[in-house]
Amino acid sequence: MPGTELYGAEERKEINDVLETGIFFRYNHEAQRNNIWKAREMEAEVCKVVNAKYAHAVSSGSTAAQCAMVAAGIGAGDEIIVPPFTYIATVEAALMIGALPVFAEVDETLCLSADGIRKAITPKTKGVCLVHMCGQMADMDAIMEVIKEHNLVLVEDAGQAMGASYKGTFTGLWGKAGAYSYDFFKIATAGEGGVFVTNDEQAYKIADSYSDHGHDHIGSNRGMEQHPVIGFNYRISELHAAVGLAQTRRVPFMVEKNNEHKKWLMNRLANVPGVSFARIPDPDGDSATFLNLLLPDTDSAQSVVNELNAAGVGGFNYWFTNMYHFINQWDHIKEMRTAGKLAVQVLGAPQDYANVELPKSQEVIGRLISFGIRVTWTQTELETLANKLEAAIRKAMVAYTC
């Protein structure tokens, strides 16, 4: 993703502001900080970019997702529907707050489908954690119909899809709360960081306190603050927020360039035999961080992967065998290898995680090859990549059909 491509003078300026004050902590120390509040500025910039009422910066996208679940009222013993295709943090966040993950099917959007959610609902289902994968967005009209029909709470993990939207509403803001990631590999990066977003004031207040040991952040004497909830330390530092602030300002430009490059590649590859693309429910709202190719089936996709590797073509992910993004490799989840006993082990898992049958997800992710889009590509580089992709795919498809 493009954030790491665009470090420059803006990031250095914001970091130097913090270094000059010596105040790396995001709260208090008013007299020493010379009115430098980078976390607050970052949060305001996020609200501006995605049209959110509230944003709260935290230490990672993972903790932002956990804050979103907690702020939405998800807790111990609550069943929460999650996808089998996501960064593992989504599932970890649910487990760590005592919730009981229920895996449901994804479709060609690469996200949970409305039908998949509906089939996974039980009388114990409290909510859904919808993950907007690979820079795209889920089919929100169909999903919201299910959410409302069954009176479920929706949270969104948009760690890979900041800047994406569906019919004018940004990912992360369809449900009670959402989360963005600012880690090293995301569209905007703070090195490490994340942002919780919501349009619900009470949810914001819960996340604000929960992410800082329950502090209510009222007044200027930290040692005398009240604690409305029990929380933990998910604070972001002013140094990380300084980088995140500068990067957030770049998001509209990065999304624009991503789309320019992705659309060119899709047009260029559209007529290559065997190639189709993941379905984008709202093409105008794509953050376009990945070019998502779908091959005819798993065997042909694996043949293409082999040809790409043989040709020395990098920059892609074959998620079907990826250790952290697809359920097939999550043996530690399937076998419940835990450092300490979790609620799911006491209350009982709602599914046999070692034998969950998700045929649609297996079919879609088995066919999927994703290429990271670069903001800084030149036209020559785009053409070179497209030529290499076409050559590898054509060679693989010939061998596959023989």
PDB file of N, CA, C and O in Angstrom, residues 269-278 292-302 304 366-369 389-390 392-398 400-401:
ATOM      1  N   LEU A 269      -5.751  -5.736 -18.784  1.00  0.00           N
ATOM      2  CA  LEU A 269      -5.770  -7.190 -18.584  1.00  0.00           C
ATOM      3  C   LEU A 269      -7.147  -7.818 -18.807  1.00  0.00           C
ATOM      4  O   LEU A 269      -7.289  -9.035 -18.734  1.00  0.00           O
ATOM      5  N   ALA A 270      -8.146  -6.997 -19.094  1.00  0.00           N
ATOM      6  CA  ALA A 270      -9.525  -7.493 -19.147  1.00  0.00           C
ATOM      7  C   ALA A 270      -9.737  -8.582 -20.183  1.00  0.00           C
ATOM      8  O   ALA A 270     -10.600  -9.456 -20.005  1.00  0.00           O
ATOM      9  N   ASN A 271      -8.975  -8.553 -21.254  1.00  0.00           N
ATOM     10  CA  ASN A 271      -9.182  -9.526 -22.331  1.00  0.00           C
ATOM     11  C   ASN A 271      -8.190 -10.680 -22.315  1.00  0.00           C
ATOM     12  O   ASN A 271      -8.132 -11.477 -23.251  1.00  0.00           O
ATOM     13  N   VAL A 272      -7.408 -10.784 -21.243  1.00  0.00           N
ATOM     14  CA  VAL A 272      -6.484 -11.909 -21.114  1.00  0.00           C
ATOM     15  C   VAL A 272      -7.288 -13.150 -20.726  1.00  0.00           C
ATOM     16  O   VAL A 272      -8.063 -13.121 -19.772  1.00  0.00           O
ATOM     17  N   PRO A 273      -7.151 -14.251 -21.455  1.00  0.00           N
ATOM     18  CA  PRO A 273      -7.945 -15.452 -21.170  1.00  0.00           C
ATOM     19  C   PRO A 273      -7.781 -15.920 -19.723  1.00  0.00           C
ATOM     20  O   PRO A 273      -6.667 -15.998 -19.204  1.00  0.00           O
ATOM     21  N   GLY A 274      -8.916 -16.205 -19.085  1.00  0.00           N
ATOM     22  CA  GLY A 274      -8.900 -16.716 -17.725  1.00  0.00           C
ATOM     23  C   GLY A 274      -8.960 -15.664 -16.645  1.00  0.00           C
ATOM     24  O   GLY A 274      -9.134 -15.984 -15.466  1.00  0.00           O
ATOM     25  N   VAL A 275      -8.829 -14.383 -17.021  1.00  0.00           N
ATOM     26  CA  VAL A 275      -8.774 -13.309 -16.024  1.00  0.00           C
ATOM     27  C   VAL A 275     -10.142 -12.673 -15.816  1.00  0.00           C
ATOM     28  O   VAL A 275     -10.818 -12.288 -16.771  1.00  0.00           O
ATOM     29  N   SER A 276     -10.539 -12.578 -14.571  1.00  0.00           N
ATOM     30  CA  SER A 276     -11.650 -11.715 -14.169  1.00  0.00           C
ATOM     31  C   SER A 276     -11.190 -10.976 -12.916  1.00  0.00           C
ATOM     32  O   SER A 276     -10.046 -11.139 -12.471  1.00  0.00           O
ATOM     33  N   PHE A 277     -12.061 -10.183 -12.340  1.00  0.00           N
ATOM     34  CA  PHE A 277     -11.666  -9.353 -11.213  1.00  0.00           C
ATOM     35  C   PHE A 277     -12.668  -9.491 -10.071  1.00  0.00           C
ATOM     36  O   PHE A 277     -13.840  -9.795 -10.288  1.00  0.00           O
ATOM     37  N   ALA A 278     -12.175  -9.274  -8.850  1.00  0.00           N
ATOM     38  CA  ALA A 278     -13.075  -9.245  -7.700  1.00  0.00           C
ATOM     39  C   ALA A 278     -14.151  -8.192  -7.929  1.00  0.00           C
ATOM     40  O   ALA A 278     -13.898  -7.144  -8.526  1.00  0.00           O
ATOM     41  N   ASN A 292      -7.160  -6.952  -7.749  1.00  0.00           N
ATOM     42  CA  ASN A 292      -7.587  -8.267  -7.294  1.00  0.00           C
ATOM     43  C   ASN A 292      -8.039  -9.125  -8.467  1.00  0.00           C
ATOM     44  O   ASN A 292      -9.146  -8.959  -8.993  1.00  0.00           O
ATOM     45  N   LEU A 293      -7.156 -10.023  -8.886  1.00  0.00           N
ATOM     46  CA  LEU A 293      -7.430 -10.906 -10.016  1.00  0.00           C
ATOM     47  C   LEU A 293      -8.109 -12.181  -9.541  1.00  0.00           C
ATOM     48  O   LEU A 293      -7.729 -12.746  -8.508  1.00  0.00           O
ATOM     49  N   LEU A 294      -9.096 -12.647 -10.296  1.00  0.00           N
ATOM     50  CA  LEU A 294      -9.707 -13.951 -10.058  1.00  0.00           C
ATOM     51  C   LEU A 294      -9.441 -14.838 -11.260  1.00  0.00           C
ATOM     52  O   LEU A 294      -9.787 -14.479 -12.389  1.00  0.00           O
ATOM     53  N   LEU A 295      -8.816 -15.988 -11.012  1.00  0.00           N
ATOM     54  CA  LEU A 295      -8.584 -16.983 -12.052  1.00  0.00           C
ATOM     55  C   LEU A 295      -9.741 -17.983 -12.056  1.00  0.00           C
ATOM     56  O   LEU A 295     -10.586 -17.950 -11.157  1.00  0.00           O
ATOM     57  N   PRO A 296      -9.804 -18.874 -13.043  1.00  0.00           N
ATOM     58  CA  PRO A 296     -10.968 -19.766 -13.139  1.00  0.00           C
ATOM     59  C   PRO A 296     -11.171 -20.672 -11.928  1.00  0.00           C
ATOM     60  O   PRO A 296     -12.302 -20.966 -11.546  1.00  0.00           O
ATOM     61  N   ASP A 297     -10.089 -21.148 -11.336  1.00  0.00           N
ATOM     62  CA  ASP A 297     -10.205 -22.028 -10.175  1.00  0.00           C
ATOM     63  C   ASP A 297      -8.876 -22.042  -9.425  1.00  0.00           C
ATOM     64  O   ASP A 297      -7.907 -21.376  -9.822  1.00  0.00           O
ATOM     65  N   THR A 298      -8.814 -22.800  -8.345  1.00  0.00           N
ATOM     66  CA  THR A 298      -7.618 -22.822  -7.494  1.00  0.00           C
ATOM     67  C   THR A 298      -6.403 -23.357  -8.238  1.00  0.00           C
ATOM     68  O   THR A 298      -5.302 -22.813  -8.121  1.00  0.00           O
ATOM     69  N   ASP A 299      -6.587 -24.416  -9.006  1.00  0.00           N
ATOM     70  CA  ASP A 299      -5.443 -25.001  -9.723  1.00  0.00           C
ATOM     71  C   ASP A 299      -4.841 -24.013 -10.711  1.00  0.00           C
ATOM     72  O   ASP A 299      -3.610 -23.882 -10.806  1.00  0.00           O
ATOM     73  N   SER A 300      -5.672 -23.313 -11.453  1.00  0.00           N
ATOM     74  CA  SER A 300      -5.148 -22.350 -12.420  1.00  0.00           C
ATOM     75  C   SER A 300      -4.491 -21.172 -11.714  1.00  0.00           C
ATOM     76  O   SER A 300      -3.460 -20.653 -12.172  1.00  0.00           O
ATOM     77  N   ALA A 301      -5.042 -20.745 -10.589  1.00  0.00           N
ATOM     78  CA  ALA A 301      -4.422 -19.657  -9.830  1.00  0.00           C
ATOM     79  C   ALA A 301      -3.043 -20.069  -9.330  1.00  0.00           C
ATOM     80  O   ALA A 301      -2.085 -19.280  -9.398  1.00  0.00           O
ATOM     81  N   GLN A 302      -2.932 -21.276  -8.836  1.00  0.00           N
ATOM     82  CA  GLN A 302      -1.632 -21.739  -8.354  1.00  0.00           C
ATOM     83  C   GLN A 302      -0.631 -21.868  -9.502  1.00  0.00           C
ATOM     84  O   GLN A 302       0.564 -21.597  -9.323  1.00  0.00           O
ATOM     85  N   VAL A 304      -0.608 -19.882 -12.123  1.00  0.00           N
ATOM     86  CA  VAL A 304      -0.203 -18.502 -12.385  1.00  0.00           C
ATOM     87  C   VAL A 304       0.823 -18.048 -11.351  1.00  0.00           C
ATOM     88  O   VAL A 304       1.822 -17.401 -11.684  1.00  0.00           O
ATOM     89  N   GLY A 366      -9.238 -19.233  -3.168  1.00  0.00           N
ATOM     90  CA  GLY A 366      -8.356 -20.088  -3.958  1.00  0.00           C
ATOM     91  C   GLY A 366      -8.069 -19.521  -5.340  1.00  0.00           C
ATOM     92  O   GLY A 366      -7.012 -19.792  -5.926  1.00  0.00           O
ATOM     93  N   ARG A 367      -8.980 -18.727  -5.869  1.00  0.00           N
ATOM     94  CA  ARG A 367      -8.829 -18.141  -7.208  1.00  0.00           C
ATOM     95  C   ARG A 367      -8.153 -16.778  -7.197  1.00  0.00           C
ATOM     96  O   ARG A 367      -7.841 -16.228  -8.251  1.00  0.00           O
ATOM     97  N   LEU A 368      -7.959 -16.200  -6.026  1.00  0.00           N
ATOM     98  CA  LEU A 368      -7.594 -14.790  -5.884  1.00  0.00           C
ATOM     99  C   LEU A 368      -6.080 -14.562  -5.839  1.00  0.00           C
ATOM    100  O   LEU A 368      -5.383 -15.183  -5.035  1.00  0.00           O
ATOM    101  N   ILE A 369      -5.608 -13.653  -6.674  1.00  0.00           N
ATOM    102  CA  ILE A 369      -4.232 -13.153  -6.601  1.00  0.00           C
ATOM    103  C   ILE A 369      -4.317 -11.629  -6.564  1.00  0.00           C
ATOM    104  O   ILE A 369      -4.936 -11.012  -7.433  1.00  0.00           O
ATOM    105  N   LEU A 389       2.599  -9.684 -16.342  1.00  0.00           N
ATOM    106  CA  LEU A 389       1.414 -10.382 -15.858  1.00  0.00           C
ATOM    107  C   LEU A 389       0.730 -11.155 -16.983  1.00  0.00           C
ATOM    108  O   LEU A 389       0.393 -12.330 -16.829  1.00  0.00           O
ATOM    109  N   GLU A 390       0.531 -10.497 -18.094  1.00  0.00           N
ATOM    110  CA  GLU A 390      -0.130 -11.166 -19.215  1.00  0.00           C
ATOM    111  C   GLU A 390       0.657 -12.377 -19.674  1.00  0.00           C
ATOM    112  O   GLU A 390       0.082 -13.448 -19.921  1.00  0.00           O
ATOM    113  N   ALA A 392       2.778 -14.256 -18.006  1.00  0.00           N
ATOM    114  CA  ALA A 392       2.728 -15.333 -17.021  1.00  0.00           C
ATOM    115  C   ALA A 392       1.364 -16.009 -17.013  1.00  0.00           C
ATOM    116  O   ALA A 392       1.273 -17.250 -16.937  1.00  0.00           O
ATOM    117  N   ILE A 393       0.304 -15.208 -17.099  1.00  0.00           N
ATOM    118  CA  ILE A 393      -1.039 -15.777 -17.078  1.00  0.00           C
ATOM    119  C   ILE A 393      -1.294 -16.611 -18.331  1.00  0.00           C
ATOM    120  O   ILE A 393      -1.823 -17.731 -18.255  1.00  0.00           O
ATOM    121  N   ARG A 394      -0.926 -16.074 -19.489  1.00  0.00           N
ATOM    122  CA  ARG A 394      -1.134 -16.832 -20.728  1.00  0.00           C
ATOM    123  C   ARG A 394      -0.358 -18.150 -20.704  1.00  0.00           C
ATOM    124  O   ARG A 394      -0.881 -19.207 -21.096  1.00  0.00           O
ATOM    125  N   LYS A 395       0.875 -18.119 -20.231  1.00  0.00           N
ATOM    126  CA  LYS A 395       1.685 -19.339 -20.173  1.00  0.00           C
ATOM    127  C   LYS A 395       1.063 -20.348 -19.221  1.00  0.00           C
ATOM    128  O   LYS A 395       0.971 -21.546 -19.527  1.00  0.00           O
ATOM    129  N   ALA A 396       0.609 -19.876 -18.074  1.00  0.00           N
ATOM    130  CA  ALA A 396      -0.002 -20.768 -17.099  1.00  0.00           C
ATOM    131  C   ALA A 396      -1.294 -21.353 -17.616  1.00  0.00           C
ATOM    132  O   ALA A 396      -1.579 -22.551 -17.428  1.00  0.00           O
ATOM    133  N   MET A 397      -2.107 -20.541 -18.298  1.00  0.00           N
ATOM    134  CA  MET A 397      -3.404 -21.027 -18.784  1.00  0.00           C
ATOM    135  C   MET A 397      -3.230 -22.046 -19.905  1.00  0.00           C
ATOM    136  O   MET A 397      -3.992 -23.002 -20.007  1.00  0.00           O
ATOM    137  N   VAL A 398      -2.217 -21.849 -20.746  1.00  0.00           N
ATOM    138  CA  VAL A 398      -1.943 -22.834 -21.800  1.00  0.00           C
ATOM    139  C   VAL A 398      -1.569 -24.162 -21.179  1.00  0.00           C
ATOM    140  O   VAL A 398      -2.075 -25.218 -21.552  1.00  0.00           O
ATOM    141  N   TYR A 400      -2.225 -25.155 -18.191  1.00  0.00           N
ATOM    142  CA  TYR A 400      -3.333 -25.657 -17.382  1.00  0.00           C
ATOM    143  C   TYR A 400      -4.380 -26.364 -18.244  1.00  0.00           C
ATOM    144  O   TYR A 400      -4.958 -27.360 -17.830  1.00  0.00           O
ATOM    145  N   THR A 401      -4.634 -25.842 -19.446  1.00  0.00           N
ATOM    146  CA  THR A 401      -5.692 -26.404 -20.282  1.00  0.00           C
ATOM    147  C   THR A 401      -5.223 -27.577 -21.150  1.00  0.00           C
ATOM    148  O   THR A 401      -6.035 -28.226 -21.790  1.00  0.00           O
TER     149      THR A 401
END
